[in-house]
XYZ file of C-alpha atoms in Angstrom:
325
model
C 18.110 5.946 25.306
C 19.434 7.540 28.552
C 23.388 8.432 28.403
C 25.200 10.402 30.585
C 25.133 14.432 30.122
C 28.154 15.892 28.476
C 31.198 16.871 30.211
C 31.439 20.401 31.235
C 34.237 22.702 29.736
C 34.992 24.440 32.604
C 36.811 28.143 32.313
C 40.276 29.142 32.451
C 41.318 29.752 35.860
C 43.073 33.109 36.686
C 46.767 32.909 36.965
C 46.915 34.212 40.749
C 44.518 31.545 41.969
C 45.985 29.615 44.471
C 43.505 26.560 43.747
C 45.388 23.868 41.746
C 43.452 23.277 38.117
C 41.870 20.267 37.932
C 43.515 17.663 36.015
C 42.741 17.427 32.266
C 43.256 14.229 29.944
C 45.467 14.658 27.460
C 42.854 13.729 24.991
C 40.783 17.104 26.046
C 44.492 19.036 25.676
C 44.364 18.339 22.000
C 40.509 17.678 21.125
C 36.721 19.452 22.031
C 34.904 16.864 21.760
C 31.094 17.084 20.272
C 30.297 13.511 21.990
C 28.780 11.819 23.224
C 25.147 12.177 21.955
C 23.081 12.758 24.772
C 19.851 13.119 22.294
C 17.936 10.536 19.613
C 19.552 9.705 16.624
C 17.929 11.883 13.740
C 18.354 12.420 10.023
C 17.407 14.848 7.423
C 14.464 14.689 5.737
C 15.791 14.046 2.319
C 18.293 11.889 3.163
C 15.253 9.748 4.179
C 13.329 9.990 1.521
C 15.711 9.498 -1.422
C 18.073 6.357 -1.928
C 21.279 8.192 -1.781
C 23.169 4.933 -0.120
C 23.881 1.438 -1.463
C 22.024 -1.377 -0.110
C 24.648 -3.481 0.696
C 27.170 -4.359 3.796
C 30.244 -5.095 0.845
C 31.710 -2.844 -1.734
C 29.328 -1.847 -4.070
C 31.129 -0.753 -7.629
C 28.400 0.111 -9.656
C 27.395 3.845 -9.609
C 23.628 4.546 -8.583
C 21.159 6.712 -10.335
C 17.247 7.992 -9.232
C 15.550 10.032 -11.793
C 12.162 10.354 -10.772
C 9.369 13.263 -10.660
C 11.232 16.542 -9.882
C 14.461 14.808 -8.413
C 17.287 13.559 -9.771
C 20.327 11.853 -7.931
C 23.484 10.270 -9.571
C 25.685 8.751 -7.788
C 29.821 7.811 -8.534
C 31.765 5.397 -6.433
C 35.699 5.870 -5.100
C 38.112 3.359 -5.463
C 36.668 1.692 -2.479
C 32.503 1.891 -3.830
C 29.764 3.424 -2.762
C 28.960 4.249 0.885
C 26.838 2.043 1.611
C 23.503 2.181 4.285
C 25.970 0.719 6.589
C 27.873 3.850 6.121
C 25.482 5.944 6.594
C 25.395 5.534 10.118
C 28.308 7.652 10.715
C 26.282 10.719 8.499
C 23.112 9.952 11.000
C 25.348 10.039 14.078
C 27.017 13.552 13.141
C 23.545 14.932 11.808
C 22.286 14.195 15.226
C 25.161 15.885 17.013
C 24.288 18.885 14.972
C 20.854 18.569 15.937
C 20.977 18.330 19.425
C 23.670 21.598 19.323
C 21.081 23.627 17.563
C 18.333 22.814 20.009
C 20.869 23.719 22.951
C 21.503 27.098 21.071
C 24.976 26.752 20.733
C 26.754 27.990 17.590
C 27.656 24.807 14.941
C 30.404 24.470 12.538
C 30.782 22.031 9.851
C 33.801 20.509 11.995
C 32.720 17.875 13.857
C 35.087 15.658 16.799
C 34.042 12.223 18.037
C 34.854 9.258 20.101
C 34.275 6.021 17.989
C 33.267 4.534 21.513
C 30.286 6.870 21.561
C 29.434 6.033 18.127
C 29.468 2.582 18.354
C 27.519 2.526 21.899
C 24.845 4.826 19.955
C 24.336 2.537 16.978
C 24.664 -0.662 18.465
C 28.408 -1.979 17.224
C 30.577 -3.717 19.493
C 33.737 -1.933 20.078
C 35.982 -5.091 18.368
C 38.944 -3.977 16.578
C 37.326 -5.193 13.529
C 34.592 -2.268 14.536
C 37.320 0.151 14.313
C 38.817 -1.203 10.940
C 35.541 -0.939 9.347
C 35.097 2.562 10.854
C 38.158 3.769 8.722
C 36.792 1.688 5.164
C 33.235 3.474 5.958
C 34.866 6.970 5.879
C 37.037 6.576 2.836
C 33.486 5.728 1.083
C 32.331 8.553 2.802
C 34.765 10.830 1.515
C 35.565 9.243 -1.726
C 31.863 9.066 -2.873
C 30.418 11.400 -5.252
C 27.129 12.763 -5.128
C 25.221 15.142 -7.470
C 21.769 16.376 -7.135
C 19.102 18.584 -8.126
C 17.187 18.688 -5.037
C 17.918 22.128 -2.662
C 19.541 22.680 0.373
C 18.997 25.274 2.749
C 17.878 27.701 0.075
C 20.622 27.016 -2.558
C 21.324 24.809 -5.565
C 24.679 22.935 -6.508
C 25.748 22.174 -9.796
C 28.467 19.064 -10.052
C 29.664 16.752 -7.188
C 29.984 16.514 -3.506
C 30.912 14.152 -1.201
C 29.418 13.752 2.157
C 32.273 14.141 4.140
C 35.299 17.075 2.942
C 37.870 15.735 5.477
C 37.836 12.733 7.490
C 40.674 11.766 9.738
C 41.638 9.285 12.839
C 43.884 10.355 15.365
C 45.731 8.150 17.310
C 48.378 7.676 19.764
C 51.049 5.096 20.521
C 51.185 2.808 23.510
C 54.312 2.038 25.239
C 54.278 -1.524 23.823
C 53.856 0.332 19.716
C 50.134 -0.394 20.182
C 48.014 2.492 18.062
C 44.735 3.756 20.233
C 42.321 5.404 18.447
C 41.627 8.710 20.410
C 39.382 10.761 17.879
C 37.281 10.908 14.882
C 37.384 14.830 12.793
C 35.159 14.798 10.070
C 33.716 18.165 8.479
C 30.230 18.039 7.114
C 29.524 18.990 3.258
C 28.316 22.609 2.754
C 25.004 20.611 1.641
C 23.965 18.351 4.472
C 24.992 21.530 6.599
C 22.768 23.735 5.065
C 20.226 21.643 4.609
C 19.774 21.278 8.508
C 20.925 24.413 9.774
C 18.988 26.002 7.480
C 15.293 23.521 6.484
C 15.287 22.214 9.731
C 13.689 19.283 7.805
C 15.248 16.276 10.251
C 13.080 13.291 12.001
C 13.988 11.760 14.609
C 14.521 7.797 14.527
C 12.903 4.584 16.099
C 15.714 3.108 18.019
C 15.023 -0.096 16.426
C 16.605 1.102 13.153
C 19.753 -0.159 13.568
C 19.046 -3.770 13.886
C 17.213 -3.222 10.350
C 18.553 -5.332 7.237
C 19.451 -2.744 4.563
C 16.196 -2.903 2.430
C 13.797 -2.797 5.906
C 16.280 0.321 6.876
C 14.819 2.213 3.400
C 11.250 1.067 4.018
C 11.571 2.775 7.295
C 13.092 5.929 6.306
C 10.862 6.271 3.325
C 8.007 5.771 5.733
C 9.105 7.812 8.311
C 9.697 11.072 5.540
C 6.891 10.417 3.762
C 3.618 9.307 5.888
C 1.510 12.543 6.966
C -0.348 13.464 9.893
C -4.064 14.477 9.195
C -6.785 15.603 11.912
C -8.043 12.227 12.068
C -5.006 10.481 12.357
C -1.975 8.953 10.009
C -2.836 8.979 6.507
C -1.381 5.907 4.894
C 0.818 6.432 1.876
C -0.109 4.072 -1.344
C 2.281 4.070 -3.888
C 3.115 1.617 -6.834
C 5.467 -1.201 -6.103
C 7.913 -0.344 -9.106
C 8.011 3.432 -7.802
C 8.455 2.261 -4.397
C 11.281 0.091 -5.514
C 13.475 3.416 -6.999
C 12.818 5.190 -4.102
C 14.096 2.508 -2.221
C 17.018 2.545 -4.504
C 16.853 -1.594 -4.833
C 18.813 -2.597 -7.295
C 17.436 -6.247 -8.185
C 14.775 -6.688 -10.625
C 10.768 -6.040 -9.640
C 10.061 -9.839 -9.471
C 12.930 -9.948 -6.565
C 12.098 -6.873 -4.753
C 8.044 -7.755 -4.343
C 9.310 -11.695 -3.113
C 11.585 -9.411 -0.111
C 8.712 -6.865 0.703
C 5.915 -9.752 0.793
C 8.516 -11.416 3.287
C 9.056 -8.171 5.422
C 5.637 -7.310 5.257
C 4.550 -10.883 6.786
C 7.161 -10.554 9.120
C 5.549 -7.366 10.762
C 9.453 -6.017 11.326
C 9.449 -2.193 10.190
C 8.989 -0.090 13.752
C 6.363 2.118 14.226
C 4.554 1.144 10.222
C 2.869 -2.030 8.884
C 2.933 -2.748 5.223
C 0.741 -4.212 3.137
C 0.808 -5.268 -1.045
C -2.456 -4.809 -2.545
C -2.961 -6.100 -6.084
C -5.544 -4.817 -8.316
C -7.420 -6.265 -11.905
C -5.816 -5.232 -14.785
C -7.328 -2.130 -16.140
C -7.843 -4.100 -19.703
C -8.396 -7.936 -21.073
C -4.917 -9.243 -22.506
C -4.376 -9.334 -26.598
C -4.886 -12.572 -27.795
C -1.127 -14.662 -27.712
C 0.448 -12.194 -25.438
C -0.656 -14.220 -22.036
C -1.873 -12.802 -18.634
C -1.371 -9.577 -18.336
C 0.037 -9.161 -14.512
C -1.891 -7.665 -11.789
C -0.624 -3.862 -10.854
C 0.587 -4.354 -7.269
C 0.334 -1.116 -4.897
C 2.511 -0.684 -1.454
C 0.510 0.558 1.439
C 2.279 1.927 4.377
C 0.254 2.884 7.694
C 1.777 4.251 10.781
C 0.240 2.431 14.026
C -0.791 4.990 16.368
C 0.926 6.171 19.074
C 0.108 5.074 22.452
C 0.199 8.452 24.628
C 1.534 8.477 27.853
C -0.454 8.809 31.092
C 1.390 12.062 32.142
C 1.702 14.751 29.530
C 4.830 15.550 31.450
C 6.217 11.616 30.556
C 5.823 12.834 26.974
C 8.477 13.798 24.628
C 8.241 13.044 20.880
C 10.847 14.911 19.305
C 9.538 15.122 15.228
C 11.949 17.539 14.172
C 14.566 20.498 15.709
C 12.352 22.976 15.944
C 12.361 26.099 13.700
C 13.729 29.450 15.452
């Protein structure tokens, strides 16, 4: 999406020159700002791939837990819940600022400072005050969640629990009338996230599409978009078993519910960029004799559609991932 390019920081003038300063906003006084995003909105590769996030818009109480393969995530909720896919939005946003600093070769910290105007016009909210009250509840999940994981970040292991954000604040101002106006978002980043993209350089870009997604057609995606490989010939579709497909999805209902919702989705042609199809297959063996049917084994097959390449190589510009350096 186009936006407009940064705002220079320009230098200090020298005391003895004559020229008067430019004027500078109060705002830019007290904050640097890191917005707006003036690249796509990208995510880690793990974060992708693994259901870290409840699937739900409301408070979700209930703590989450993946233990599958090699990896193992638990998950512990605040007072508040969970943060929720809905949340996660604000981790995207800041991963992509970090991104797009990286590719311009500028140092990064794990402090990050925001305009919830930019963040909103990036993923699609409108800028209602209800925007901005749910802005606040998101980061108290944020900050209040608990994470703990086996899988590696940037080279190193944690034992116990993190939470994605280690500070999260609003700061505000008052109006003449008493009025608070939100001028800034400071968040800083947890050492694991950080590491994990300064360091892997593991992070996908995403279809802009995403955020009009329902939560479960948000995972599909992201599991697609980590997972599906590129061979010489073209994508190679991924085929994996429905109930596997529904941890790493981190859906919470049972198996029954979640193949109804993907049979819908899949019908519905509505994940960008991937179509999705359930294949059932005979059961491997006859069923014992008063124990009933024995239910088909249902596999999920996810394709990417090619890409259609632009006329001018120049016109292209797929960004996959920052690129290593």
């Amino acid at each position: 999406m186009a936006r407009s390019t940064t705002p220079t920081r320009s230098a200090a003038r020298p005391r003895d020159s004559k020229k008067p300063a430019t004027p500078r906003s109060p705002q830019r006084d007290l904050f640097q700002l890191d917005s707006p995003l003036t690249a796509e909105i990208r995510g880690e590769r793990s974060l992708m791939a693994f259901p870290f996030f409840a699937l739900s818009k409301n408070a979700w109480m209930k703590p989450l837990t993946y233990d599958h393969a090699t990896v193992s995530i638990e998950v512990r909720p605040s007072a508040s819940g969970v943060a929720t896919i809905y949340d996660k939005e604000i981790v995207l946003y800041i991963a992509s600022l970090m991104a797009a600093k990286i590719e311009a070769g500028e140092d990064v910290v794990q402090d990050f400072v925001f305009t919830a105007h930019d963040l909103f016009s990036v993923t699609g909210s409108n800028h209602s005050a209800r925007s901005y009250g749910r802005l606040s509840e998101a980061l108290e999940r944020l900050q209040g969640t608990q994470i703990k994981t086996n899988i590696e970040a940037g080279g190193e292991g944690e034992e116990g629990f993190f939470s994605w954000l280690s500070e999260a604040r609003l700061h505000y101002s008052r109006t003449k009338t008493g009025e608070r106006r939100l001028k800034a978002v400071k968040v800083r980043l947890c050492d694991w996230l950080f590491r994990a993209i300064l360091r892997d350089r593991q992070v996908l870009d995403y279809a802009a599409a995403y955020f009009q997604l329902g939560p479960i057609e948000r995972r599909i995606y992201e599991v697609a978009r980590s997972t599906c490989e590129e061979g010489p010939d073209g994508p190679v579709p991924l085929e994996i078993d429905l109930a596997t497909f529904r941890l790493q999805i981190g859906y919470q209902n049972p198996l029954s519910n979640f193949r109804a919702a993907l049979k819908q989705i899949a019908g519905t042609d509505t994940i960008p960029d991937y179509d999705i199809a359930l294949i059932e297959t005979a059961p491997d063996a006859e069923p014992r004799a008063g124990r009933g049917r024995k239910t088909a084994p249902v596999s999920v097959v996810i394709t990417r559609r090619e890409r259609v390449e632009p006329e001018s190589p120049a016109l292209a510009t797929p960004i996959d991932s920052v690129a290593a350096q």
